[in-house]
Structures are given as structure tokens and as C-alpha cells.
């Protein structure tokens, strides 16, 4: 199984394994179509997930299948690229194989695109009792939980218990937390208020907690403030400088000692790299990301590349790149090029990130965007946000389905997926 | 909690509880809008399920949310009709209350619309190892299972094991079994063959087992035969006069002693009434259905009505009506009328079933229909089938979503929901 070089011998085509079919892994695989390499793309799910819209599954606006696309469909017609469904239990970098549920797969070269997972910062009670927003089961769980709280509250005579059911806390002032808080508030005020006419809307609280002093810290001050105002207009309570210490499923205890009674804690406060990387004996940063050379290779292991959330790439200012989709996709393109160059004995290219800008939406007609060095907000930013996200979805049918659900939500103040169930 | 009469006293409005928000229960509840009765509609799910299209969720053509509609949405604007989410554990007919997870709900009148469940005819091994097709979790389970068998088969070198993975057995020659078998065969041959280009289609078998001598026994002979031929053209193997004795998850043992090696057994061979009815001490037929008067009341308990799959209503020929949606919906209308008449002290109406005809589809361009005394088949019947089912879906958005998925499937030979996951 062992190869000492990634260079192809005269008759042998090297075998590349890509672990992870997210934004980075899928793009890298597709970029290697018809190249002189056999590619095996491995993922524990049979679909690629469009994570930026997970919060919309969580708030009943769209359904799971609209943001999940079968990987095999994206690889049709690619003779040298194959999909292998399976979780990766461990990786042996010295002997060059990955171990899946179905046995080992050896490789000549490896791309680690294993992505990120929710970071609970060591708080075990929070991990157990809150819900993250990193995959479909998180999103489905949140949706079922939100709707169930309303159903229970509709029959709860005790005022304090009812308020705890109708208090929804989101932790994290980045795009995920901001989008989720806005969406939860709109779901309740625009839609559920119609399903539960006896509900006292005064009992409802949607609270966004952020440890720093502002939301969207990676955006210009002006947009950060506009976002805070927009959230407040949508009846989201903002609490800055607030950090969670523990949560038992009923009461949040803040580091300040204060408490909030709630049955719902959505944790959007941090991402760390997949814990699979912790087992590899490689140098990692505080978020668990593996440190990589400018060529995206692992120092000392030139046959291994790491991209996306899994990689810690230091930019020219000495900062690691953020854990977002555009980084993963751009790195995937360069990694794929470098793999071919390595096979052909050519010098590798160094990665440079081109920041396409940042966007976040707060709900109906409201978004902020910082692109092309310009700041946008309100309705224009919202249209840009819609357009960019629709275009990035894979598959015409998925785009059409999401467009219809968005039209449904916007025109009719409806949410098409208020189902408590497996979907 | 006890009332001796269903008649309203001068100042008191009677409380009607309807158990079950399926075709019968939901229609009965909506028919009582603005009538002089308080209605509580109870269901363990927060959505109404359009069961006839479950097999399409099972074969990845549509997704769960397209056939599930939130009950509360259907009751908006109805001041006297309320929804209560909860399973019913038991019913006390003497003291007139139902017991839910959240406690008892007393009633003056009761409608039992609890529907049917899969009938395994006492075969415990089949119950444990096969999958039914009566609710969303069944359908999602079948879909995940089908796709997983293909993923595993793609990596299985042992020919016998691979064939067991690629053998799919459906039991039951009624509309559900016929539609499922046709859909499974098309999913494999038209779509999955593209996702798994290395698959040997000769390894695949789709088998429909029927204990009687023909499929669609409740249709005219001519349509029954046309269906059998259409299934065979779609590469479904038909085995008549074949009954299952046991299934352990790997091998089906038939009553004849023969065996079939398969990892997939979809049980569409029988429906019986919900087992909740077994606890009531009422007279039931062999399928567990409660025997009712022509007015749909329970003999000796005039405040209790039973409709739909749960009721055994004997028609003029001495046969019980079939367990299908049109029966439930027509009975719901009469039961609602009779409830109002009872309150107002008027004589009750006897139920008469108007048979709208039967339809079944076998796949692309193929269906049979027996309506208005005429027989239809092929493309015309297929268009009729499409039209009737679309119109009966609740909600414009759901109809549009299903139409798009059908267009996707038909025009592009695609299946939009090939996801292994919670959705």
C-alpha cells in the first residue's frame, strides 16, 4: 500500500483520496475531472450540504432536501472520480491509508476537507442541552423543538413555565446567530401567531447573546450597527458582553451569575475543525485547524493537503483565514492544481485568498453586505444576498424549490415546512 | 365530566372531540366550522398526511414536506375548532374522556377517526424485519434503506451478497404494492443506473408477491391484466399465489417452503384498524374495525361516531366498505351533519357511499382507472391520476412543489430527493 512518491510511474496513475464532500472537497474532486489521477471522494453522507441555508430549515422556511444534493449526481460522467459513502474512523499518515466503516482505503495523495463542527468551548452542559446548527439533523431538531414548544405552551396554564417555553435564546453574534435570531423572530411573529391565536405575544422573547460588544464583528462598524437596529426592530433582544457559563436544559447561567429561564438554547457561538484532525499528530491551532504551508500542504508530508475549515492558513497580515465557504472553495481550486503539478513534477502554486465580501440577512427585506469594498444594507443588500445564495445552490431543481419557498414566505407571510417530524 | 345527553342545554355548547386528523377527522372538523359545537381535533402529529403519495417519498420522487400539511393551518379562522397535539393513550367511553400524554380531555360527543395501520397478520418476524408504508417514518426509512443498499452493493465483491442487496421484494398486489413496485423499478433503472455506472443491472430484481391470482383485485379483469403487463414491461417480476411465512431480514420464507434472499421487504399486504380501538370493548370485525350503525354511531353509544378506516360499515350488498380515502371523507361529511342534527334534536341521516372509482399508477405514462363506470388505461389514465392527486393535496404551495418534482422526474428522468438522511 505504500508509495514513496506522489509522482506517477510510467504506467501507474496515482490514487488521491479526498475526505469530505463539503464546499472544499466537492470542488476539489470536480476540478480533477479528466486529470491524470484516480480520485476517491469519501463522505459519511451521500449528499453535499449547502450549510448557509441551514437556519432556514431550522425555521421551517425550506425543507432539508432543498439544500442537500446527492454527491453522485455531481460526479456523473467523471470517469476518474468516484464516490465512497462512509465515515472515516482514523487515518494512518505513515502507512498512507484511511480507515472507513468498510475497511481501509490506501492513497498516494490525500486531501483533508473534513470541515468544521460546533465548538462548545469545553462546556459539557451546553453541548448536551443546546442545539448546534452545523448539519441537517441539528436543523431538523431545532425546527421540531421550536414547533413543539408552541404546542406545549398553547396548553400550559402556569405562566412561568409558559414563558420559559416561549423564550428562545441564540448564542453567537456572527452571521449564523444573526440570521437565526431574525428568522426565529419572524417565524413566531408573522406565522405562528396565526396558528396560535390565543397566544399572548408578550410572553415571547427572542434573545441573542454575544460575548463581544457588537454583532457581525467582521463587518464595518456602520453595518454592524445597522444590523443591531434591524434586529431590534424585529423584536430580538440583544445582550452584548454576555457569555454563557452553563445550561441544564431549563436555565442558562451566564458568566456574570445572572440566569435566563428557557427551554431553547441554539448554539451558534463557535466553530472548530473536525475532531478527526486531533488524532493525526499534526500541528493545530486553537480551533483544531491543521497548519499548512502556502501551497496548502502539511509541513513534512508533501502528499497531504488540507483545505477549508480544516486548514489553518495564515494570510499576509499574520491572521488565519476565516472558516467560511469562499475560503474552502478557492483553496480547493489551488489544491487541485497543485496535485496535478506535483504529479507532473512542476513547481506548486501558493494560495492567495481573494475576499469576495461578506453578507448577512436579518429577515424580510433586511440584509447587510460588504462587497467590492462597498457597503450595502436594507432591501438592496437583501436582493444581493438572495441572488448569491440561489446561484450557489447546486442543481436547477433545488434552486427552483428554494425560490418557491422564499416566494411563499415573502408574499404570503407563510412558512412552508411547519412539520414536526423526520423531514 | 359526565353528560347524559348530547343535546345542548340553553346556555351550554357541547364539546366534541375528534381523534385523528387524517382524511376523515380533518374533513369532519372543518365541516363543523361555525356550527353550535366546540370541537377539539386531536392527533399525535401536527400535520395531516396525504398517504396516497407516500410511496413517492419512499422512492425519492418527492420529499416528506410536500405531502404533510400543518393541521393548524387548515383550521385558521375557525373559532370553534381547536387543535390539540398529542397521542391518545386510552379512551374511557363510560366516563367520556380521552387520555392524552398531557392529561384527560372530557367530551360530550366523540368521533373516532384513528385510521389504519399495517397489518402483519400475526407474523412477528415480518413486523420486525420488513418496512410498512403507512406513515412518513416508514417512507423515509424505505428511501434511506434503498439508497444504502446501492451504496453497499457498489463495494461488495461477493456476488451472492450483492444480489441480496439488489433484490427488492414488495408484498401486496393492491394499489400501494403496485405503485411501489413500479416506482422502485423506475428509480433503479432510470436514475440509480446513472449514479452507479459500474452496477450490473442484471443483478437487480424487483419482485411483487401477491397471495391471490392477480393484482388490483378490486378492479375489472381487463385493467388487472393490463397492470400486470405494464409491471412486467417495467421489469417487475410478478409472483402470484405466493404468501410470505416469515422474514428474518436476509431470507424470506414463503408458505410453499421456497425462499428468496433479500435485504429488503416492503410490506404493503394489508391494513387493519388502529390498535387503539382494541381497548374499547366494542364489537370489531377481523380487521379491527368498529361496527357502526348506518348513521355511523356506535350501537348503544349514540354520542360516539366512528368513521374512515376505523369503522366497519356494511353496504347494501352486505360487504364492509373498503379502507380508502373517499370512504373516510364522505363519512366525515355525514358524521358532521349528524352531530349537528343530534344537538338540534333532529333525526339523523343514514350514510350511503358513492363510489368515485379506483385508480392506480404503475409509473411513467402508465396507469389504470375505473371511474364513472368506464375503464381507462395508459397515458390518459395516468393524466387523470396526476390530476386527481394534485387537486386533493392541501395547499397551493404543496401542489406546486409536487408538480415541480413530477416534472423533474418526468422530463429529466431524475429523482429529486435521493438523500440518505432525516428528511
PDB file of C-alpha atoms in Angstrom, chain A residues 113-286:
ATOM      1  CA  UNK A 113     -11.523  18.601   3.628  1.00  0.00           C
ATOM      2  CA  UNK A 114     -13.297  17.402   6.739  1.00  0.00           C
ATOM      3  CA  UNK A 115     -14.783  20.747   7.644  1.00  0.00           C
ATOM      4  CA  UNK A 116     -15.823  22.132  10.975  1.00  0.00           C
ATOM      5  CA  UNK A 117     -18.109  21.267  13.837  1.00  0.00           C
ATOM      6  CA  UNK A 118     -19.775  23.180  16.606  1.00  0.00           C
ATOM      7  CA  UNK A 119     -17.367  24.467  19.243  1.00  0.00           C
ATOM      8  CA  UNK A 120     -18.743  24.296  22.775  1.00  0.00           C
ATOM      9  CA  UNK A 121     -15.522  25.608  24.295  1.00  0.00           C
ATOM     10  CA  UNK A 122     -15.361  22.751  26.738  1.00  0.00           C
ATOM     11  CA  UNK A 123     -18.787  23.426  28.253  1.00  0.00           C
ATOM     12  CA  UNK A 124     -20.247  19.961  28.571  1.00  0.00           C
ATOM     13  CA  UNK A 125     -23.657  21.039  29.859  1.00  0.00           C
ATOM     14  CA  UNK A 126     -24.061  23.287  26.841  1.00  0.00           C
ATOM     15  CA  UNK A 127     -23.041  20.537  24.451  1.00  0.00           C
ATOM     16  CA  UNK A 128     -25.632  18.202  25.929  1.00  0.00           C
ATOM     17  CA  UNK A 129     -28.545  20.588  26.290  1.00  0.00           C
ATOM     18  CA  UNK A 130     -28.251  23.056  23.463  1.00  0.00           C
ATOM     19  CA  UNK A 131     -28.633  22.514  19.735  1.00  0.00           C
ATOM     20  CA  UNK A 132     -25.958  23.487  17.219  1.00  0.00           C
ATOM     21  CA  UNK A 133     -26.570  24.443  13.605  1.00  0.00           C
ATOM     22  CA  UNK A 134     -23.952  22.589  11.598  1.00  0.00           C
ATOM     23  CA  UNK A 135     -25.860  19.801   9.891  1.00  0.00           C
ATOM     24  CA  UNK A 136     -29.306  18.653   8.819  1.00  0.00           C
ATOM     25  CA  UNK A 137     -30.093  16.765  11.980  1.00  0.00           C
ATOM     26  CA  UNK A 138     -29.349  19.921  14.018  1.00  0.00           C
ATOM     27  CA  UNK A 139     -31.665  21.945  11.789  1.00  0.00           C
ATOM     28  CA  UNK A 140     -34.471  19.372  11.884  1.00  0.00           C
ATOM     29  CA  UNK A 141     -34.118  19.088  15.649  1.00  0.00           C
ATOM     30  CA  UNK A 142     -34.377  22.851  16.090  1.00  0.00           C
ATOM     31  CA  UNK A 143     -37.444  23.023  13.889  1.00  0.00           C
ATOM     32  CA  UNK A 144     -39.225  20.213  15.704  1.00  0.00           C
ATOM     33  CA  UNK A 145     -38.239  21.712  19.046  1.00  0.00           C
ATOM     34  CA  UNK A 146     -39.485  25.224  18.189  1.00  0.00           C
ATOM     35  CA  UNK A 147     -42.856  23.971  16.989  1.00  0.00           C
ATOM     36  CA  UNK A 148     -43.212  21.642  19.971  1.00  0.00           C
ATOM     37  CA  UNK A 149     -42.601  24.483  22.409  1.00  0.00           C
ATOM     38  CA  UNK A 150     -45.504  26.347  20.859  1.00  0.00           C
ATOM     39  CA  UNK A 151     -47.750  23.327  21.010  1.00  0.00           C
ATOM     40  CA  UNK A 152     -46.980  22.816  24.674  1.00  0.00           C
ATOM     41  CA  UNK A 153     -47.278  26.493  25.522  1.00  0.00           C
ATOM     42  CA  UNK A 154     -50.750  26.533  23.974  1.00  0.00           C
ATOM     43  CA  UNK A 155     -51.905  24.249  26.798  1.00  0.00           C
ATOM     44  CA  UNK A 156     -49.735  25.433  29.668  1.00  0.00           C
ATOM     45  CA  UNK A 157     -51.647  27.318  32.349  1.00  0.00           C
ATOM     46  CA  UNK A 158     -48.606  28.113  34.501  1.00  0.00           C
ATOM     47  CA  UNK A 159     -47.334  31.496  33.384  1.00  0.00           C
ATOM     48  CA  UNK A 160     -43.701  30.966  34.327  1.00  0.00           C
ATOM     49  CA  UNK A 161     -43.457  27.605  32.573  1.00  0.00           C
ATOM     50  CA  UNK A 162     -45.168  29.026  29.540  1.00  0.00           C
ATOM     51  CA  UNK A 163     -42.719  31.905  29.321  1.00  0.00           C
ATOM     52  CA  UNK A 164     -39.788  29.507  29.554  1.00  0.00           C
ATOM     53  CA  UNK A 165     -41.301  27.606  26.605  1.00  0.00           C
ATOM     54  CA  UNK A 166     -41.688  30.847  24.662  1.00  0.00           C
ATOM     55  CA  UNK A 167     -38.221  32.187  25.396  1.00  0.00           C
ATOM     56  CA  UNK A 168     -35.726  31.360  22.651  1.00  0.00           C
ATOM     57  CA  UNK A 169     -32.061  32.107  23.158  1.00  0.00           C
ATOM     58  CA  UNK A 170     -29.492  32.157  20.360  1.00  0.00           C
ATOM     59  CA  UNK A 171     -25.843  32.471  21.301  1.00  0.00           C
ATOM     60  CA  UNK A 172     -23.399  33.981  18.829  1.00  0.00           C
ATOM     61  CA  UNK A 173     -23.417  37.340  17.054  1.00  0.00           C
ATOM     62  CA  UNK A 174     -21.837  36.194  13.798  1.00  0.00           C
ATOM     63  CA  UNK A 175     -23.825  35.690  10.581  1.00  0.00           C
ATOM     64  CA  UNK A 176     -25.274  32.351  11.700  1.00  0.00           C
ATOM     65  CA  UNK A 177     -26.575  33.703  15.001  1.00  0.00           C
ATOM     66  CA  UNK A 178     -27.880  36.924  13.484  1.00  0.00           C
ATOM     67  CA  UNK A 179     -29.680  35.123  10.650  1.00  0.00           C
ATOM     68  CA  UNK A 180     -31.129  32.549  13.023  1.00  0.00           C
ATOM     69  CA  UNK A 181     -32.376  35.109  15.534  1.00  0.00           C
ATOM     70  CA  UNK A 182     -34.045  37.169  12.828  1.00  0.00           C
ATOM     71  CA  UNK A 183     -35.640  34.088  11.292  1.00  0.00           C
ATOM     72  CA  UNK A 184     -36.909  32.730  14.615  1.00  0.00           C
ATOM     73  CA  UNK A 185     -38.471  36.070  15.463  1.00  0.00           C
ATOM     74  CA  UNK A 186     -40.195  36.335  12.086  1.00  0.00           C
ATOM     75  CA  UNK A 187     -41.421  32.744  12.209  1.00  0.00           C
ATOM     76  CA  UNK A 188     -43.096  33.498  15.524  1.00  0.00           C
ATOM     77  CA  UNK A 189     -44.493  36.926  14.834  1.00  0.00           C
ATOM     78  CA  UNK A 190     -45.537  36.565  11.227  1.00  0.00           C
ATOM     79  CA  UNK A 191     -46.623  32.946  11.058  1.00  0.00           C
ATOM     80  CA  UNK A 192     -47.026  31.121  14.345  1.00  0.00           C
ATOM     81  CA  UNK A 193     -49.079  33.962  15.736  1.00  0.00           C
ATOM     82  CA  UNK A 194     -51.684  32.940  13.142  1.00  0.00           C
ATOM     83  CA  UNK A 195     -51.532  29.262  14.092  1.00  0.00           C
ATOM     84  CA  UNK A 196     -51.858  30.043  17.803  1.00  0.00           C
ATOM     85  CA  UNK A 197     -54.412  32.850  18.005  1.00  0.00           C
ATOM     86  CA  UNK A 198     -54.756  32.529  21.780  1.00  0.00           C
ATOM     87  CA  UNK A 199     -51.068  33.074  22.296  1.00  0.00           C
ATOM     88  CA  UNK A 200     -50.003  36.189  24.179  1.00  0.00           C
ATOM     89  CA  UNK A 201     -47.184  37.548  22.010  1.00  0.00           C
ATOM     90  CA  UNK A 202     -45.972  39.417  25.072  1.00  0.00           C
ATOM     91  CA  UNK A 203     -44.913  36.087  26.554  1.00  0.00           C
ATOM     92  CA  UNK A 204     -42.475  35.534  23.675  1.00  0.00           C
ATOM     93  CA  UNK A 205     -38.821  36.541  23.882  1.00  0.00           C
ATOM     94  CA  UNK A 206     -36.134  36.001  21.263  1.00  0.00           C
ATOM     95  CA  UNK A 207     -32.743  36.795  22.755  1.00  0.00           C
ATOM     96  CA  UNK A 208     -29.372  36.977  21.010  1.00  0.00           C
ATOM     97  CA  UNK A 209     -26.357  36.734  23.297  1.00  0.00           C
ATOM     98  CA  UNK A 210     -22.934  37.904  22.160  1.00  0.00           C
ATOM     99  CA  UNK A 211     -19.784  37.934  24.274  1.00  0.00           C
ATOM    100  CA  UNK A 212     -18.218  40.788  22.314  1.00  0.00           C
ATOM    101  CA  UNK A 213     -19.546  44.319  22.080  1.00  0.00           C
ATOM    102  CA  UNK A 214     -21.333  44.040  18.762  1.00  0.00           C
ATOM    103  CA  UNK A 215     -22.833  41.722  16.192  1.00  0.00           C
ATOM    104  CA  UNK A 216     -21.089  40.877  12.908  1.00  0.00           C
ATOM    105  CA  UNK A 217     -17.691  41.836  14.279  1.00  0.00           C
ATOM    106  CA  UNK A 218     -16.055  41.098  10.925  1.00  0.00           C
ATOM    107  CA  UNK A 219     -18.030  43.812   9.157  1.00  0.00           C
ATOM    108  CA  UNK A 220     -17.576  47.592   9.139  1.00  0.00           C
ATOM    109  CA  UNK A 221     -18.932  49.385  12.203  1.00  0.00           C
ATOM    110  CA  UNK A 222     -21.724  51.038  10.253  1.00  0.00           C
ATOM    111  CA  UNK A 223     -23.157  47.726   9.024  1.00  0.00           C
ATOM    112  CA  UNK A 224     -22.720  46.177  12.424  1.00  0.00           C
ATOM    113  CA  UNK A 225     -24.857  48.927  13.963  1.00  0.00           C
ATOM    114  CA  UNK A 226     -27.444  48.764  11.176  1.00  0.00           C
ATOM    115  CA  UNK A 227     -27.790  45.053  11.839  1.00  0.00           C
ATOM    116  CA  UNK A 228     -28.302  45.595  15.551  1.00  0.00           C
ATOM    117  CA  UNK A 229     -31.031  48.143  14.839  1.00  0.00           C
ATOM    118  CA  UNK A 230     -32.724  45.864  12.333  1.00  0.00           C
ATOM    119  CA  UNK A 231     -32.736  43.022  14.823  1.00  0.00           C
ATOM    120  CA  UNK A 232     -34.268  45.216  17.473  1.00  0.00           C
ATOM    121  CA  UNK A 233     -36.985  46.340  15.084  1.00  0.00           C
ATOM    122  CA  UNK A 234     -37.734  42.654  14.617  1.00  0.00           C
ATOM    123  CA  UNK A 235     -38.143  42.321  18.384  1.00  0.00           C
ATOM    124  CA  UNK A 236     -34.904  40.461  19.013  1.00  0.00           C
ATOM    125  CA  UNK A 237     -33.394  41.368  22.379  1.00  0.00           C
ATOM    126  CA  UNK A 238     -29.640  41.900  22.081  1.00  0.00           C
ATOM    127  CA  UNK A 239     -27.377  41.293  25.049  1.00  0.00           C
ATOM    128  CA  UNK A 240     -23.738  42.205  24.464  1.00  0.00           C
ATOM    129  CA  UNK A 241     -20.775  41.380  26.634  1.00  0.00           C
ATOM    130  CA  UNK A 242     -22.686  38.315  27.761  1.00  0.00           C
ATOM    131  CA  UNK A 243     -21.125  34.880  27.939  1.00  0.00           C
ATOM    132  CA  UNK A 244     -22.761  31.573  28.800  1.00  0.00           C
ATOM    133  CA  UNK A 245     -21.265  29.505  31.609  1.00  0.00           C
ATOM    134  CA  UNK A 246     -23.685  26.557  31.717  1.00  0.00           C
ATOM    135  CA  UNK A 247     -27.109  25.320  30.567  1.00  0.00           C
ATOM    136  CA  UNK A 248     -29.100  22.458  32.013  1.00  0.00           C
ATOM    137  CA  UNK A 249     -31.979  22.491  29.558  1.00  0.00           C
ATOM    138  CA  UNK A 250     -34.107  24.786  31.702  1.00  0.00           C
ATOM    139  CA  UNK A 251     -31.919  27.645  32.934  1.00  0.00           C
ATOM    140  CA  UNK A 252     -28.929  29.355  31.342  1.00  0.00           C
ATOM    141  CA  UNK A 253     -26.309  30.501  33.801  1.00  0.00           C
ATOM    142  CA  UNK A 254     -24.253  33.386  32.477  1.00  0.00           C
ATOM    143  CA  UNK A 255     -20.670  34.094  33.500  1.00  0.00           C
ATOM    144  CA  UNK A 256     -21.954  37.185  35.271  1.00  0.00           C
ATOM    145  CA  UNK A 257     -24.030  34.962  37.532  1.00  0.00           C
ATOM    146  CA  UNK A 258     -27.337  36.032  36.021  1.00  0.00           C
ATOM    147  CA  UNK A 259     -29.764  33.425  34.746  1.00  0.00           C
ATOM    148  CA  UNK A 260     -32.294  33.108  31.903  1.00  0.00           C
ATOM    149  CA  UNK A 261     -35.134  30.585  32.080  1.00  0.00           C
ATOM    150  CA  UNK A 262     -35.583  28.954  28.716  1.00  0.00           C
ATOM    151  CA  UNK A 263     -36.165  25.562  27.155  1.00  0.00           C
ATOM    152  CA  UNK A 264     -34.320  26.534  23.983  1.00  0.00           C
ATOM    153  CA  UNK A 265     -30.663  27.325  23.502  1.00  0.00           C
ATOM    154  CA  UNK A 266     -29.366  27.444  19.947  1.00  0.00           C
ATOM    155  CA  UNK A 267     -25.570  27.467  19.970  1.00  0.00           C
ATOM    156  CA  UNK A 268     -24.091  29.412  17.056  1.00  0.00           C
ATOM    157  CA  UNK A 269     -21.157  30.778  19.027  1.00  0.00           C
ATOM    158  CA  UNK A 270     -18.236  28.989  17.543  1.00  0.00           C
ATOM    159  CA  UNK A 271     -16.842  26.553  15.056  1.00  0.00           C
ATOM    160  CA  UNK A 272     -13.813  24.360  15.454  1.00  0.00           C
ATOM    161  CA  UNK A 273     -12.278  21.969  12.977  1.00  0.00           C
ATOM    162  CA  UNK A 274     -13.473  18.362  12.878  1.00  0.00           C
ATOM    163  CA  UNK A 275     -12.153  16.347  15.784  1.00  0.00           C
ATOM    164  CA  UNK A 276     -10.863  13.703  13.374  1.00  0.00           C
ATOM    165  CA  UNK A 277      -7.876  16.013  12.887  1.00  0.00           C
ATOM    166  CA  UNK A 278      -6.935  15.750  16.578  1.00  0.00           C
ATOM    167  CA  UNK A 279      -5.832  12.158  16.062  1.00  0.00           C
ATOM    168  CA  UNK A 280      -3.236  12.855  13.391  1.00  0.00           C
ATOM    169  CA  UNK A 281      -0.336  14.219  15.407  1.00  0.00           C
ATOM    170  CA  UNK A 282      -0.140  17.353  13.288  1.00  0.00           C
ATOM    171  CA  UNK A 283       0.309  20.912  14.466  1.00  0.00           C
ATOM    172  CA  UNK A 284      -3.061  22.543  15.042  1.00  0.00           C
ATOM    173  CA  UNK A 285      -4.264  25.991  16.085  1.00  0.00           C
ATOM    174  CA  UNK A 286      -6.670  26.706  18.931  1.00  0.00           C
TER     175      UNK A 286
END
